[in-house]
mmCIF file of C-alpha atoms in Angstrom:
data_model
loop_
_atom_site.group_PDB
_atom_site.id
_atom_site.type_symbol
_atom_site.label_atom_id
_atom_site.label_comp_id
_atom_site.label_asym_id
_atom_site.label_seq_id
_atom_site.Cartn_x
_atom_site.Cartn_y
_atom_site.Cartn_z
ATOM 1 C CA ALA A 1 44.001 14.550 28.221
ATOM 2 C CA CYS A 2 45.457 11.043 27.822
ATOM 3 C CA ALA A 3 43.300 9.995 24.872
ATOM 4 C CA PRO A 4 45.217 11.927 22.143
ATOM 5 C CA ALA A 5 48.425 10.095 23.062
ATOM 6 C CA ASN A 6 46.967 7.357 20.896
ATOM 7 C CA CYS A 7 47.600 8.732 17.413
ATOM 8 C CA ALA A 8 48.574 12.399 17.711
ATOM 9 C CA LEU A 9 51.330 12.432 20.320
ATOM 10 C CA ALA A 10 52.670 8.986 19.425
ATOM 11 C CA THR A 11 52.931 10.060 15.777
ATOM 12 C CA VAL A 12 54.903 13.140 16.842
ATOM 13 C CA VAL A 13 57.237 10.933 18.885
ATOM 14 C CA ASN A 14 57.845 8.822 15.773
ATOM 15 C CA SER A 15 58.237 11.796 13.439
ATOM 16 C CA LEU A 16 60.639 13.670 15.709
ATOM 17 C CA ASP A 17 62.738 10.824 17.052
ATOM 18 C CA PRO A 18 65.827 12.629 18.419
ATOM 19 C CA GLY A 19 68.058 9.975 16.860
ATOM 20 C CA ARG A 20 66.868 10.966 13.383
ATOM 21 C CA LEU A 21 67.293 14.734 13.694
ATOM 22 C CA PRO A 22 70.330 16.503 12.183
ATOM 23 C CA ARG A 23 73.610 14.958 13.227
ATOM 24 C CA TYR A 24 75.589 18.156 12.800
ATOM 25 C CA GLY A 25 74.818 21.698 13.915
ATOM 26 C CA SER A 26 73.377 23.259 17.025
ATOM 27 C CA ASN A 27 69.881 21.727 16.863
ATOM 28 C CA LYS A 28 68.367 24.678 18.703
ATOM 29 C CA SER A 29 65.744 25.990 16.300
ATOM 30 C CA ALA A 30 62.670 24.677 14.522
ATOM 31 C CA VAL A 31 59.620 25.784 12.582
ATOM 32 C CA VAL A 32 56.400 23.838 13.067
ATOM 33 C CA GLN A 33 53.918 24.376 10.252
ATOM 34 C CA GLY A 34 50.449 24.005 11.708
ATOM 35 C CA ALA A 35 48.977 24.515 15.179
ATOM 36 C CA GLY A 36 46.583 21.612 15.171
ATOM 37 C CA LEU A 37 47.026 18.889 17.762
ATOM 38 C CA LEU A 38 50.019 17.338 15.969
ATOM 39 C CA GLY A 39 51.682 20.731 15.616
ATOM 40 C CA ILE A 40 51.119 21.667 19.257
ATOM 41 C CA TYR A 41 52.475 18.343 20.462
ATOM 42 C CA ALA A 42 55.454 18.807 18.122
ATOM 43 C CA VAL A 43 56.221 22.116 19.812
ATOM 44 C CA ALA A 44 56.044 20.523 23.261
ATOM 45 C CA TRP A 45 58.190 17.534 22.239
ATOM 46 C CA LEU A 46 60.891 19.662 20.594
ATOM 47 C CA LYS A 47 61.062 22.031 23.549
ATOM 48 C CA LYS A 48 60.851 19.578 26.426
ATOM 49 C CA ARG A 49 62.205 16.257 25.172
ATOM 50 C CA VAL A 50 64.688 17.298 22.467
ATOM 51 C CA GLY A 51 65.713 20.559 24.143
ATOM 52 C CA PHE A 52 65.291 23.060 21.326
ATOM 53 C CA GLU A 53 65.777 26.677 22.309
ATOM 54 C CA SER A 54 63.355 28.289 19.829
ATOM 55 C CA VAL A 55 60.348 26.678 18.162
ATOM 56 C CA TYR A 56 58.264 28.829 15.839
ATOM 57 C CA CYS A 57 54.713 27.751 15.087
ATOM 58 C CA LEU A 58 52.892 28.946 11.951
ATOM 59 C CA ASP A 59 49.121 28.819 11.500
ATOM 60 C CA VAL A 60 46.170 30.774 10.108
ATOM 61 C CA HIS A 61 44.114 30.356 13.299
ATOM 62 C CA PRO A 62 44.909 32.886 16.094
ATOM 63 C CA GLY A 63 43.184 30.820 18.778
ATOM 64 C CA ARG A 64 45.224 27.723 18.085
ATOM 65 C CA LEU A 65 48.416 29.763 18.035
ATOM 66 C CA LYS A 66 47.564 30.962 21.550
ATOM 67 C CA THR A 67 47.311 27.337 22.617
ATOM 68 C CA ALA A 68 50.636 26.524 20.940
ATOM 69 C CA GLU A 69 52.211 29.414 22.831
ATOM 70 C CA LYS A 70 51.222 27.751 26.113
ATOM 71 C CA PHE A 71 53.405 24.808 25.093
ATOM 72 C CA GLY A 72 56.446 26.992 24.364
ATOM 73 C CA ALA A 73 55.915 28.099 20.763
ATOM 74 C CA ILE A 74 56.835 31.426 19.252
ATOM 75 C CA PRO A 75 53.552 32.049 17.378
ATOM 76 C CA LEU A 76 53.514 33.463 13.856
ATOM 77 C CA LEU A 77 50.138 34.151 12.238
ATOM 78 C CA VAL A 78 49.903 33.239 8.556
ATOM 79 C CA LYS A 79 47.833 35.854 6.726
ATOM 80 C CA GLY A 80 48.653 34.761 3.192
ATOM 81 C CA GLY A 81 50.587 36.218 0.275
ATOM 82 C CA ASP A 82 54.246 36.578 -0.631
ATOM 83 C CA GLU A 83 54.770 39.718 1.446
ATOM 84 C CA ASP A 84 53.559 37.980 4.578
ATOM 85 C CA ARG A 85 55.795 34.977 3.872
ATOM 86 C CA LEU A 86 58.831 37.219 3.351
ATOM 87 C CA GLU A 87 58.124 39.000 6.637
ATOM 88 C CA ARG A 88 58.080 35.690 8.485
ATOM 89 C CA ALA A 89 61.322 34.609 6.853
ATOM 90 C CA SER A 90 62.960 37.916 7.726
ATOM 91 C CA LEU A 91 61.869 37.648 11.347
ATOM 92 C CA ILE A 92 63.161 34.085 11.713
ATOM 93 C CA ARG A 93 66.436 34.727 9.880
ATOM 94 C CA GLU A 94 67.091 37.800 11.981
ATOM 95 C CA ARG A 95 67.624 35.390 14.854
ATOM 96 C CA PHE A 96 68.867 32.407 12.820
ATOM 97 C CA PRO A 97 70.628 33.836 9.756
ATOM 98 C CA ARG A 98 71.542 30.442 8.313
ATOM 99 C CA GLY A 99 68.049 29.044 8.764
ATOM 100 C CA VAL A 100 66.435 26.704 11.283
ATOM 101 C CA ASP A 101 67.649 23.202 12.037
ATOM 102 C CA VAL A 102 64.298 21.448 11.659
ATOM 103 C CA ALA A 103 61.027 22.139 9.851
ATOM 104 C CA VAL A 104 57.933 20.107 10.715
ATOM 105 C CA GLU A 105 54.975 19.780 8.333
ATOM 106 C CA MET A 106 51.777 19.165 10.302
ATOM 107 C CA THR A 107 49.248 21.032 8.149
ATOM 108 C CA GLY A 108 48.356 18.634 5.353
ATOM 109 C CA ALA A 109 48.664 21.574 2.925
ATOM 110 C CA ARG A 110 51.180 21.066 0.132
ATOM 111 C CA GLN A 111 51.637 24.828 -0.395
ATOM 112 C CA VAL A 112 53.665 25.059 2.831
ATOM 113 C CA LEU A 113 56.479 22.989 1.335
ATOM 114 C CA SER A 114 58.424 25.766 -0.362
ATOM 115 C CA GLU A 115 58.427 27.912 2.773
ATOM 116 C CA GLY A 116 59.669 25.037 4.898
ATOM 117 C CA ILE A 117 62.513 24.323 2.467
ATOM 118 C CA GLN A 118 63.436 27.993 2.306
ATOM 119 C CA LEU A 119 63.605 28.338 6.094
ATOM 120 C CA LEU A 120 65.873 25.320 6.630
ATOM 121 C CA ARG A 121 69.605 25.699 7.057
ATOM 122 C CA ASN A 122 72.089 23.678 5.036
ATOM 123 C CA GLY A 123 72.021 20.168 6.468
ATOM 124 C CA GLY A 124 68.556 20.712 7.918
ATOM 125 C CA HIS A 125 65.821 18.157 8.458
ATOM 126 C CA TYR A 126 62.238 18.268 7.150
ATOM 127 C CA ALA A 127 59.758 16.080 9.040
ATOM 128 C CA PHE A 128 56.564 15.210 7.114
ATOM 129 C CA ALA A 129 53.549 13.850 8.954
ATOM 130 C CA GLY A 130 50.499 15.882 7.959
ATOM 131 C CA MET A 131 50.228 15.420 4.201
ATOM 132 C CA VAL A 132 48.531 12.022 4.269
ATOM 133 C CA HIS A 133 46.071 12.430 1.383
ATOM 134 C CA PRO A 134 46.106 12.123 -2.425
ATOM 135 C CA ASP A 135 46.281 15.885 -3.102
ATOM 136 C CA SER A 136 49.887 16.100 -1.980
ATOM 137 C CA GLN A 137 52.025 16.093 -5.097
ATOM 138 C CA LEU A 138 55.180 18.049 -4.297
ATOM 139 C CA SER A 139 55.473 19.821 -7.628
ATOM 140 C CA SER A 140 57.301 22.821 -6.170
ATOM 141 C CA LEU A 141 60.216 20.726 -4.899
ATOM 142 C CA THR A 142 63.269 20.099 -7.069
ATOM 143 C CA GLY A 143 66.205 17.794 -6.655
ATOM 144 C CA GLU A 144 68.432 20.850 -6.579
ATOM 145 C CA ASP A 145 66.552 22.153 -3.525
ATOM 146 C CA ILE A 146 67.448 18.998 -1.647
ATOM 147 C CA ILE A 147 70.975 18.443 -2.940
ATOM 148 C CA ARG A 148 72.397 21.962 -2.652
ATOM 149 C CA LYS A 149 71.157 22.336 0.930
ATOM 150 C CA CYS A 150 72.074 18.738 1.857
ATOM 151 C CA LEU A 151 68.618 18.229 3.339
ATOM 152 C CA THR A 152 67.074 15.197 4.954
ATOM 153 C CA ILE A 153 63.349 14.691 4.360
ATOM 154 C CA ARG A 154 61.585 12.023 6.393
ATOM 155 C CA GLY A 155 57.981 10.945 6.256
ATOM 156 C CA ALA A 156 56.378 9.294 9.278
ATOM 157 C CA HIS A 157 52.960 7.644 9.210
ATOM 158 C CA ASN A 158 51.439 6.670 12.543
ATOM 159 C CA TYR A 159 53.713 5.014 15.100
ATOM 160 C CA THR A 160 55.059 1.873 16.707
ATOM 161 C CA PRO A 161 54.111 0.467 20.133
ATOM 162 C CA TRP A 162 57.278 1.893 21.669
ATOM 163 C CA ASN A 163 56.430 5.359 20.294
ATOM 164 C CA LEU A 164 53.095 5.128 22.113
ATOM 165 C CA GLU A 165 54.904 4.074 25.278
ATOM 166 C CA GLU A 166 57.155 7.139 24.992
ATOM 167 C CA ALA A 167 54.107 9.350 24.430
ATOM 168 C CA VAL A 168 52.455 8.140 27.629
ATOM 169 C CA LYS A 169 55.702 8.672 29.550
ATOM 170 C CA PHE A 170 55.912 12.199 28.153
ATOM 171 C CA LEU A 171 52.373 13.022 29.300
ATOM 172 C CA ASN A 172 53.134 11.690 32.764
ATOM 173 C CA GLU A 173 56.457 13.492 33.061
ATOM 174 C CA PHE A 174 55.136 16.912 32.055
ATOM 175 C CA LYS A 175 51.527 16.713 33.283
ATOM 176 C CA GLU A 176 52.162 19.414 35.906
ATOM 177 C CA GLU A 177 54.232 21.639 33.621
ATOM 178 C CA LEU A 178 52.289 21.617 30.349
ATOM 179 C CA PRO A 179 48.551 22.356 29.974
ATOM 180 C CA PHE A 180 47.613 19.172 28.123
ATOM 181 C CA GLU A 181 43.921 19.712 28.860
ATOM 182 C CA SER A 182 43.971 23.013 26.925
ATOM 183 C CA VAL A 183 43.839 21.157 23.584
ATOM 184 C CA LEU A 184 40.387 19.836 24.515
ATOM 185 C CA SER A 185 36.991 21.493 24.441
ATOM 186 C CA PRO A 186 36.067 22.775 27.921
ATOM 187 C CA SER A 187 32.776 20.874 27.882
ATOM 188 C CA SER A 188 31.870 17.290 27.003
ATOM 189 C CA TYR A 189 29.045 16.034 24.812
ATOM 190 C CA ASN A 190 27.067 12.841 25.125
ATOM 191 C CA LEU A 191 26.240 10.692 22.123
ATOM 192 C CA SER A 192 22.768 12.170 21.749
ATOM 193 C CA SER A 193 24.423 15.579 21.215
ATOM 194 C CA ILE A 194 26.917 14.367 18.628
ATOM 195 C CA GLU A 195 25.711 16.875 16.007
ATOM 196 C CA ALA A 196 26.459 19.784 18.342
ATOM 197 C CA ALA A 197 29.906 18.299 18.994
ATOM 198 C CA MET A 198 30.569 18.090 15.248
ATOM 199 C CA THR A 199 29.501 21.719 14.793
ATOM 200 C CA GLU A 200 31.924 22.836 17.489
ATOM 201 C CA ALA A 201 34.679 20.711 15.975
ATOM 202 C CA LYS A 202 34.202 22.306 12.552
ATOM 203 C CA ALA A 203 34.601 25.780 14.078
ATOM 204 C CA GLY A 204 38.229 24.839 14.777
ATOM 205 C CA ASP A 205 38.532 26.601 18.117
ATOM 206 C CA HIS A 206 39.625 23.412 19.892
ATOM 207 C CA CYS A 207 42.023 20.747 18.688
ATOM 208 C CA ARG A 208 39.754 18.016 20.015
ATOM 209 C CA VAL A 209 36.101 18.108 21.029
ATOM 210 C CA VAL A 210 35.274 15.658 23.801
ATOM 211 C CA VAL A 211 32.473 13.110 23.464
ATOM 212 C CA ASP A 212 31.917 11.186 26.682
ATOM 213 C CA CYS A 213 30.109 7.897 26.093
ATOM 214 C CA ARG A 214 29.412 7.540 29.811
ATOM 215 C CA LEU A 215 27.055 10.540 29.872
#
């Protein structure tokens, strides 16, 4: 349960540094795009460390959304298509008519950009951490989108030593309250079974599949 602090959780700590979130407004609502390990940790961090009231989590994988829910997320299944997107927007804006304070991109999929922008309130903050690959040109974003809504967009790649320190403190502080072990596969593999571990990882049911070199 401690191993993913190195990379995943520390990156979330960097990306969602409370001092960089919106200066004005209630800062009570967020949308996390993606229920992989980064997305799930983002939900936990926003709820427990930053104190957000409502954190929606969007993903195409029902199993991972169930895990995100354990960390405090309001799960929203992405089925695809404009009608589905409009339904999600309607549901979120029913509770937050002006839009959410923060959107968090943890999917690596550039097509989520327009939805994140649309869901943000004026003066909102968009945190980018998942789109670390060449196929990430933001062709759907215009300067007008950013200027008229007075948005802040911040990219965060990896983390600093003090972000890792904060991540370890977070794990320790909430180890009894949050099910950190639920992001891991229930069984471990030894190195001779690495192919089976890779097969399970590709299925996507668990955020991290455990390989124990001691076995």
